[in-house]
Coordinates of C-alpha atoms in Angstrom, one line a residue:
I106 CA 131.6 148.8 106.9
L107 CA 130.8 146.3 109.7
A108 CA 127.3 145.9 110.7
K109 CA 127.9 146.1 114.5
V110 CA 128.8 149.8 114.1
F111 CA 125.1 150.5 113.8
A112 CA 122.6 150.6 116.6
N113 CA 119.2 152.0 115.5
E114 CA 120.3 154.8 113.2
F115 CA 120.8 153.8 109.6
T116 CA 120.2 156.9 107.4
G117 CA 123.8 158.1 107.7
V118 CA 124.9 155.1 105.6
C119 CA 123.4 156.8 102.5
K120 CA 125.9 159.6 102.8
L121 CA 128.8 157.2 102.3
K122 CA 129.5 158.0 98.6
Q123 CA 132.4 155.5 98.2
L124 CA 130.7 152.5 99.9
R125 CA 131.6 149.3 98.1
E126 CA 130.2 146.5 100.2
L127 CA 127.4 146.6 102.8
D128 CA 126.8 143.7 105.2
I129 CA 124.6 144.5 108.2
S130 CA 123.5 140.9 108.9
F131 CA 123.1 139.5 112.4
N132 CA 121.8 142.6 114.2
D133 CA 118.5 143.7 115.6
I134 CA 118.1 146.7 113.3
S135 CA 114.4 147.3 112.9
G136 CA 112.0 149.3 110.8
S137 CA 111.7 150.0 107.1
L138 CA 114.7 150.2 104.8
P139 CA 115.5 153.9 104.1
S140 CA 114.5 154.9 100.6
C141 CA 117.9 156.5 100.0
L142 CA 119.4 153.0 99.5
A143 CA 118.1 153.3 96.0
N144 CA 120.7 156.0 95.3
I145 CA 123.7 154.0 96.5
T146 CA 124.9 152.6 93.2
S147 CA 128.5 152.3 94.2
L148 CA 128.1 149.1 96.1
Q149 CA 130.4 146.5 94.7
S150 CA 132.5 143.8 96.3
F151 CA 136.1 143.0 95.4
N152 CA 135.0 141.0 92.3
K153 CA 133.1 144.0 91.0
S154 CA 129.7 142.4 91.9
Q155 CA 127.3 144.0 94.2
Y156 CA 126.6 142.2 97.4
L157 CA 123.8 143.1 99.9
D158 CA 123.1 141.1 103.0
L159 CA 120.3 142.2 105.3
S160 CA 119.9 138.8 107.1
H161 CA 118.9 138.2 110.7
N162 CA 117.6 141.7 111.5
L163 CA 114.1 143.0 112.0
F164 CA 113.7 145.0 108.8
Q165 CA 110.5 145.4 106.9
I166 CA 111.5 144.5 103.3
P167 CA 109.2 144.7 100.3
I168 CA 109.3 141.5 98.3
S169 CA 109.4 143.5 95.1
L170 CA 112.9 144.7 95.9
G171 CA 111.9 147.9 94.3
L172 CA 114.4 150.0 96.2
F173 CA 117.2 148.2 94.4
F174 CA 115.9 148.3 90.8
N175 CA 118.6 150.9 89.9
H176 CA 121.5 148.8 91.2
S177 CA 122.7 147.5 87.9
K178 CA 125.6 145.5 89.4
L179 CA 123.6 143.9 92.2
K180 CA 124.4 140.1 92.0
Y181 CA 123.8 138.8 95.5
F182 CA 120.8 139.7 97.7
L183 CA 120.3 137.9 101.0
S184 CA 117.5 138.4 103.6
Q185 CA 117.2 135.5 106.0
G186 CA 116.0 135.2 109.5
N187 CA 113.5 137.4 111.2
N188 CA 113.0 140.1 108.7
E189 CA 109.4 140.8 107.7
I190 CA 108.9 140.4 104.0
Y191 CA 105.7 142.2 102.9
R192 CA 103.9 142.8 99.6
E193 CA 103.4 146.5 98.7
K194 CA 99.8 147.6 98.0
T195 CA 100.8 148.9 94.6
E196 CA 103.7 147.0 93.2
Q197 CA 105.9 148.9 90.7
N198 CA 105.6 148.0 87.1
L199 CA 109.3 148.9 86.5
T200 CA 111.8 146.4 85.1
P201 CA 114.9 146.0 87.3
I202 CA 118.2 146.6 85.7
F203 CA 120.0 144.1 87.9
Q204 CA 120.6 140.4 87.1
L205 CA 120.9 138.4 90.3
E206 CA 123.0 135.3 90.7
T207 CA 122.1 134.5 94.3
L208 CA 118.8 135.3 95.9
F209 CA 117.9 134.4 99.5
I210 CA 114.6 135.6 100.9
D211 CA 112.9 134.0 103.8
G212 CA 111.4 134.9 107.1
Y213 CA 108.1 136.0 108.4
A214 CA 105.9 136.9 105.5
C215 CA 102.3 137.0 104.2
N216 CA 102.5 137.0 100.4
E217 CA 100.6 135.3 97.6
A218 CA 102.3 135.6 94.2
F219 CA 105.9 135.4 93.1
P220 CA 107.5 138.9 92.9
K221 CA 107.4 140.3 89.4
F222 CA 111.1 141.0 89.2
L223 CA 111.8 137.3 89.1
Y224 CA 110.3 137.0 85.7
Y225 CA 113.2 139.3 84.4
Q226 CA 116.0 137.3 86.0
H227 CA 118.1 135.1 83.7
N228 CA 121.4 134.5 85.6
L229 CA 120.3 133.0 88.8
R230 CA 122.4 130.2 90.2
V231 CA 120.9 129.9 93.7
A232 CA 117.3 130.9 94.6
R233 CA 115.9 130.4 98.0
L234 CA 112.3 131.6 98.6
Q235 CA 111.3 130.0 101.8
S236 CA 108.5 130.6 104.4
L237 CA 106.9 133.3 102.3
K238 CA 103.4 131.8 102.1
L239 CA 103.7 132.0 98.3
R240 CA 100.7 130.6 96.4
G241 CA 100.2 129.3 92.9
R242 CA 101.8 126.5 90.9
F243 CA 105.4 125.3 90.7
P244 CA 107.5 128.0 89.0
Y245 CA 108.8 126.0 86.0
W246 CA 109.3 129.2 84.2
L247 CA 112.1 130.1 86.7
L248 CA 114.0 127.0 85.4
E249 CA 113.3 127.9 81.8
N250 CA 114.5 131.5 82.3
N251 CA 117.6 130.6 84.3
T252 CA 119.5 127.8 82.6
K253 CA 122.4 128.1 85.0
L254 CA 120.3 127.6 88.1
E255 CA 121.8 125.0 90.4
D256 CA 119.9 125.2 93.7
L257 CA 116.2 125.9 94.1
Y258 CA 114.6 126.0 97.5
L259 CA 110.8 126.7 97.9
K260 CA 110.3 125.1 101.3
N261 CA 107.4 126.0 103.6
N262 CA 105.1 127.9 101.2
S263 CA 101.6 127.3 100.0
L264 CA 102.3 126.2 96.5
S265 CA 99.9 123.7 95.1
G266 CA 98.9 121.7 92.0
P267 CA 100.9 119.1 90.2
L268 CA 104.7 119.3 89.8
Q269 CA 105.0 120.7 86.3
L270 CA 108.5 120.4 84.8
P271 CA 110.0 122.7 82.2
L272 CA 109.4 121.8 78.6
H273 CA 113.1 121.3 77.9
S274 CA 115.7 119.5 80.0
H275 CA 117.5 121.7 82.6
L276 CA 121.1 120.6 82.6
N277 CA 122.4 122.3 85.8
L278 CA 119.8 121.9 88.6
S279 CA 121.3 119.8 91.4
F280 CA 119.2 120.6 94.4
L281 CA 115.5 121.0 94.6
D282 CA 113.5 121.5 97.8
I283 CA 109.8 121.9 97.6
S284 CA 108.9 120.3 100.9
D285 CA 106.1 121.5 103.2
N286 CA 103.8 122.8 100.4
L287 CA 100.5 121.6 99.0
F288 CA 101.6 119.9 95.8
H289 CA 99.6 116.9 94.9
G290 CA 99.2 114.3 92.1
I291 CA 102.1 112.1 90.9
I292 CA 105.8 112.8 90.6
P293 CA 106.5 113.0 86.8
P294 CA 108.0 109.7 85.8
D295 CA 110.4 111.6 83.4
I296 CA 111.8 113.9 86.1
A297 CA 115.2 112.3 85.7
T298 CA 115.1 113.1 82.0
H299 CA 114.1 116.7 82.5
L300 CA 116.5 117.2 85.4
P301 CA 119.4 114.9 84.6
R302 CA 121.9 116.4 87.2
L303 CA 119.5 116.3 90.1
E304 CA 121.4 115.0 93.2
L305 CA 119.1 115.9 96.0
V306 CA 115.3 116.4 96.0
D307 CA 113.0 116.9 99.0
L308 CA 109.3 116.3 98.3
S309 CA 108.3 115.7 101.9
K310 CA 105.2 117.1 103.6
N311 CA 103.1 117.5 100.4
D312 CA 100.1 115.6 99.2
F313 CA 101.8 113.6 96.5
N314 CA 99.9 110.3 96.2
D315 CA 102.4 108.4 94.1
L316 CA 106.2 108.4 94.2
S317 CA 106.6 105.3 92.1
N318 CA 109.1 104.8 89.4
N319 CA 111.6 107.4 90.6
D320 CA 115.2 107.0 91.7
I321 CA 114.5 107.5 95.3
S322 CA 117.1 105.8 97.4
G323 CA 118.1 105.3 101.0
S324 CA 116.2 103.9 104.0
L325 CA 112.7 104.7 105.1
P326 CA 112.8 107.2 108.1
S327 CA 111.8 105.8 111.4
D328 CA 110.0 109.0 112.3
F329 CA 107.8 109.0 109.1
S330 CA 105.0 111.5 109.9
C331 CA 101.9 110.1 108.3
S332 CA 99.1 110.0 110.8
N333 CA 96.5 111.1 108.1
M334 CA 98.1 109.4 105.1
V335 CA 96.0 106.9 103.2
G336 CA 98.3 105.8 100.5
V337 CA 102.0 105.1 100.1
H338 CA 103.2 104.5 96.5
L339 CA 107.0 104.1 96.5
S340 CA 107.3 101.1 94.1
R341 CA 110.1 100.8 91.5
N342 CA 112.7 102.9 93.4
Q343 CA 115.9 102.0 95.2
L344 CA 114.7 102.0 98.7
Q345 CA 116.4 99.7 101.2
G346 CA 116.4 98.9 104.9
S347 CA 113.8 97.4 107.2
L348 CA 110.1 98.0 107.7
E349 CA 110.5 97.6 111.4
D350 CA 109.9 101.2 112.4
A351 CA 108.6 102.9 109.3
F352 CA 104.9 103.7 109.0
F353 CA 104.2 102.8 112.7
D354 CA 101.8 105.7 113.1
C355 CA 100.1 105.4 109.7
L356 CA 96.9 104.0 111.0
Q357 CA 94.8 105.3 108.2
L358 CA 96.7 103.6 105.4
V359 CA 94.6 102.0 102.7
V360 CA 97.4 101.3 100.1
L361 CA 101.0 100.3 100.9
D362 CA 103.0 99.7 97.8
L363 CA 106.8 99.2 98.2
S364 CA 107.2 96.7 95.5
H365 CA 110.3 96.5 93.3
N366 CA 112.8 97.9 95.9
N367 CA 115.5 96.4 98.0
M368 CA 113.6 96.2 101.3
T369 CA 115.0 93.7 103.8
G370 CA 114.1 92.3 107.2
S371 CA 110.7 90.7 108.1
I372 CA 107.1 91.9 108.1
P373 CA 106.5 93.4 111.5
S374 CA 103.7 91.9 113.6
W375 CA 102.3 95.4 114.3
F376 CA 101.1 95.6 110.7
E377 CA 97.8 94.4 112.2
R378 CA 97.3 98.0 113.4
F379 CA 96.6 99.0 109.7
Y380 CA 92.9 98.1 110.2
Q381 CA 92.0 100.2 107.0
L382 CA 94.6 98.5 104.8
G383 CA 93.1 97.2 101.6
Y384 CA 96.2 96.7 99.4
M385 CA 99.6 95.5 100.6
I386 CA 102.1 95.2 97.8
L387 CA 105.6 94.2 98.9
G388 CA 106.6 92.0 96.0
H389 CA 110.1 92.0 94.4
N390 CA 112.1 92.8 97.6
N391 CA 114.4 90.9 99.9
I392 CA 112.0 90.4 102.8
E393 CA 112.7 87.4 104.9
G394 CA 111.1 85.4 107.7
E395 CA 107.5 84.2 108.1
I396 CA 104.3 86.1 107.4
P397 CA 102.7 87.1 110.7
I398 CA 99.4 85.3 111.4
H399 CA 98.2 88.7 112.7
L400 CA 97.7 89.8 109.1
C401 CA 94.5 87.8 109.2
N402 CA 93.0 90.5 111.4
L403 CA 93.1 92.9 108.5
T404 CA 89.5 92.5 107.5
Q405 CA 89.6 95.1 104.7
L406 CA 92.6 93.5 103.0
S407 CA 91.6 92.6 99.4
L408 CA 95.0 92.3 97.7
I409 CA 98.3 91.1 99.1
D410 CA 101.4 90.6 96.9
L411 CA 104.5 89.1 98.6
S412 CA 105.9 87.5 95.5
H413 CA 109.7 87.3 94.7
N414 CA 110.9 87.7 98.3
N415 CA 112.8 85.4 100.6
L416 CA 109.9 84.5 102.9
S417 CA 110.4 81.2 104.7
G418 CA 106.8 80.3 105.6
I419 CA 103.2 81.3 105.4
D420 CA 100.6 80.1 107.9
L421 CA 97.1 81.4 107.2
S422 CA 95.2 78.4 108.5
C423 CA 92.0 78.4 110.5
N424 CA 90.7 81.7 109.1
K425 CA 87.7 82.6 107.0
L426 CA 89.6 83.1 103.8
I427 CA 87.4 82.9 100.7
G428 CA 87.9 82.9 97.0
Q429 CA 90.6 81.3 94.9
I430 CA 94.2 80.8 95.8
P431 CA 96.3 83.6 94.1
I432 CA 98.7 82.2 91.5
Q433 CA 101.2 84.7 92.7
I434 CA 101.8 82.6 95.8
G435 CA 103.5 80.2 93.5
Y436 CA 106.3 82.8 92.9
L437 CA 107.4 82.8 96.5
N438 CA 110.1 80.3 95.6
E439 CA 112.0 80.7 98.9
I440 CA 109.3 79.7 101.3
H441 CA 109.5 76.4 103.2
V442 CA 106.0 76.2 104.7
L443 CA 102.6 77.0 103.2
N444 CA 99.5 76.3 105.3
L445 CA 96.2 77.5 104.0
S446 CA 94.1 74.7 105.7
H447 CA 90.7 75.2 107.4
N448 CA 89.5 78.0 105.3
N449 CA 86.8 78.5 102.6
L450 CA 89.0 78.6 99.6
N451 CA 87.7 77.3 96.3
G452 CA 88.8 76.9 92.7
K453 CA 91.8 74.9 91.5
I454 CA 95.2 74.3 93.1
P455 CA 97.5 76.7 91.1
A456 CA 99.9 74.9 88.8
S457 CA 102.4 77.7 89.8
F458 CA 102.9 75.9 93.1
S459 CA 105.4 73.8 91.1
N460 CA 107.8 76.8 91.4
L461 CA 107.9 76.5 95.2
S462 CA 111.3 74.8 94.8
Q463 CA 112.2 75.0 98.5
I464 CA 108.8 74.0 99.9
E465 CA 108.8 71.3 102.6
S466 CA 105.3 71.4 103.9
L467 CA 102.1 72.2 101.8
D468 CA 98.8 72.0 103.6
L469 CA 95.6 72.9 101.7
S470 CA 93.2 70.6 103.6
H471 CA 89.7 71.4 104.8
N472 CA 88.7 73.8 102.0
N473 CA 86.4 73.7 98.9
L474 CA 89.1 73.2 96.3
Q475 CA 88.0 71.6 93.0
G476 CA 89.6 70.1 89.9
N477 CA 92.7 68.0 89.5
I478 CA 95.8 68.0 91.6
P479 CA 98.5 69.5 89.2
S480 CA 100.8 66.8 88.0
Q481 CA 103.7 69.3 88.1
L482 CA 103.8 69.2 91.9
T483 CA 105.8 66.0 91.6
E484 CA 108.8 68.3 90.8
L485 CA 108.9 69.5 94.4
D486 CA 112.0 67.6 95.6
F487 CA 112.0 68.8 99.2
L488 CA 108.3 68.2 100.0
E489 CA 107.9 66.2 103.2
V490 CA 104.3 67.0 104.1
F491 CA 101.4 67.2 101.6
N492 CA 97.8 67.4 102.7
V493 CA 94.8 68.1 100.4
S494 CA 92.2 66.1 102.4
C495 CA 88.6 67.2 102.9
N496 CA 88.1 69.1 99.6
D497 CA 86.2 68.4 96.4
L498 CA 89.1 67.4 94.3
S499 CA 88.7 65.0 91.4
G500 CA 90.7 62.9 88.9
R501 CA 93.8 60.9 89.5
T502 CA 96.3 61.5 92.4
P503 CA 99.8 62.5 91.3
E504 CA 102.2 59.7 90.1
K505 CA 104.0 57.6 92.6
V506 CA 107.3 59.3 92.0
K507 CA 109.9 61.1 94.1
Q508 CA 108.4 62.6 97.3
F509 CA 104.8 61.6 96.3
A510 CA 105.8 58.0 96.7
T511 CA 106.0 58.6 100.5
F512 CA 102.5 60.1 101.0
D513 CA 99.7 57.8 102.4
E514 CA 95.9 57.8 102.1
S515 CA 95.5 60.5 104.8
S516 CA 96.9 63.1 102.4
Y517 CA 94.0 62.6 100.0
R518 CA 91.0 61.4 102.1
D519 CA 87.5 62.8 101.9
N520 CA 87.7 63.8 98.2
P521 CA 84.8 61.7 96.8
L522 CA 85.9 62.1 93.2
L523 CA 89.6 61.5 93.7
C524 CA 91.1 58.1 92.7
G525 CA 94.4 56.3 92.3
W526 CA 97.2 55.2 94.6
P527 CA 97.2 55.3 97.7
L528 CA 93.4 55.5 97.7
Q529 CA 91.3 52.4 97.5
K530 CA 89.4 53.8 94.5
D531 CA 90.2 52.4 91.1
C532 CA 90.3 55.1 88.5
A533 CA 89.3 52.7 85.8
T534 CA 86.1 51.8 87.6
M535 CA 85.3 55.4 88.4
E536 CA 85.8 56.4 84.8
S537 CA 83.6 53.6 83.5
S538 CA 80.7 54.2 85.9
P539 CA 79.8 57.6 84.5
S540 CA 79.9 56.0 81.0
I541 CA 77.4 53.3 82.0
S542 CA 75.0 55.7 83.6
R543 CA 75.2 58.0 80.7
N544 CA 74.4 55.2 78.2
F545 CA 71.4 54.1 80.3
C546 CA 70.0 57.6 80.4
V547 CA 70.4 57.9 76.6
S548 CA 68.7 54.5 76.0
F549 CA 65.8 55.2 78.3
G550 CA 65.2 58.6 76.7
V551 CA 65.2 57.2 73.2
A552 CA 62.8 54.4 74.2
Y553 CA 60.4 56.8 75.9
A554 CA 60.4 59.1 72.9
M555 CA 59.6 56.1 70.6
V556 CA 56.6 55.0 72.7
L557 CA 55.2 58.6 72.6
V558 CA 55.7 58.8 68.8
T559 CA 54.0 55.3 68.3
I560 CA 50.9 56.3 70.4
A561 CA 50.6 59.6 68.6
G562 CA 50.9 57.8 65.2
V563 CA 48.2 55.2 66.1
L564 CA 45.8 57.9 67.3
F565 CA 46.4 59.9 64.1
I566 CA 45.9 57.0 61.7
N567 CA 43.0 55.1 63.4
P568 CA 39.8 57.2 64.0
Y569 CA 38.3 54.5 66.3
W570 CA 41.1 54.4 68.7
R571 CA 41.4 58.2 68.7
Q572 CA 37.7 58.4 69.7
V573 CA 38.2 55.8 72.4
W574 CA 41.2 57.8 73.7
F575 CA 39.3 61.1 73.9
Y576 CA 36.3 59.3 75.5
F577 CA 38.7 57.9 78.2
V578 CA 40.2 61.3 78.9
E579 CA 36.7 62.9 79.2
I580 CA 35.5 60.2 81.6
S581 CA 38.6 60.6 83.8
I582 CA 38.2 64.3 84.0
D583 CA 34.5 63.9 85.0
K584 CA 35.3 61.4 87.7
C585 CA 37.9 63.7 89.2
Y586 CA 35.5 66.6 89.1
Y587 CA 32.7 64.8 90.9
F588 CA 35.1 63.3 93.4
L589 CA 36.2 66.8 94.5
I590 CA 32.5 68.0 94.7
D591 CA 31.5 65.0 96.9
N592 CA 34.5 65.3 99.2
I593 CA 35.0 69.1 99.4
G594 CA 32.9 69.3 102.6
C595 CA 35.2 66.7 104.4
L596 CA 38.3 68.5 103.3
S597 CA 37.1 71.8 104.7
K598 CA 37.1 70.3 108.2
F599 CA 40.9 70.2 108.1
K600 CA 42.8 73.4 108.9
I601 CA 46.1 74.0 107.2
M602 CA 48.6 75.2 109.8

């Protein structure tokens, strides 16, 4: 029976006793389904399986599917498009005798819970329950009950909570779409173990705050919708492509973690728009080029990790950078230029800088760096410019070998405690001077202590001298007292400003 035969009358269909297959999709038939459909049990397609397609009409269909509970051979039920799916006030407590293999229900709806008949299904291969405003948690029980399920679509509902996987691995699920819901938390790191045949998963438009350590692949979309997103956690995946257009509208970002991927290209200069950004973690990628100087405008930035990339230069000079130089910078072994001069950096020069095997220019001047210059820096074979002047460095300058044999005094000037070639300060003299001063202080202290001990011993042994000493102290105190009494009037004439 072709659907286009019908206009607005439908009840006559129930009189067709030999009806095998009913497809009334793509019409504008409206109203409630006639109750007599419950009595048409002859419906079966050529493969002896019942097939019912009510899609793209204006029917009012109860989500319980109670009308079809007696259809023992019903295998395929489809209701897509503009049908109104509603929840009955009193849902039947009957158990359906059908076992569906394909279930499509979507369209305008206002429901809350999953229909009860789903709990009795065990042969589902495809289930699509979209745009039904379903509430509750992820239906992991649907996977546990239907071990043959291959496709599960739950798009555009109101499901929430964490993504809870079935207890045991599901060996057949290939497609999972739970986009446009309210799921939150982290993606289970063992999702690939529980769903080993998963080929396509859509988790977009949820509140997941961490997609790290999954097998997400492909490029970041240029139209990434994230105007209110504060955190992006996509580390340890297989993402690739450029950062040029992704996240352009994510002005509220606080955390951006794309580490351990295959990202390429350069860091866009418009990253300065992320005025809330506190953590930028892009290490272990294939990012190239120079780090934009505009990143210095990110005043909230407290952690930046760009290690293990192909960056060619970093110039963060003439800013107000404080704290110690992160040792991770030493792992940027492809950079050619590093300029951290004219800041307020302190602490030691990281020995990890010896890993900068391609570095040609290293400028750390005009900071507050302390300690020795790491001797390992002499291993930098391509270093042409080296400047650590105007710091508080101490100890010997690096050996006069390789590239360090070419640097003059200007590279080390204004470090009072630094000595050695090419400076005019002899390290032997500077090392002996503290020793002389230290010996003098020790000798003076010992002598002073001996004098005090001698005076105390004499006063203790000789009563006459002890009496003279106390008499002298008493006379001195009296003289000071009367001096103050006689001159207190004169002192009161002066005003203390």
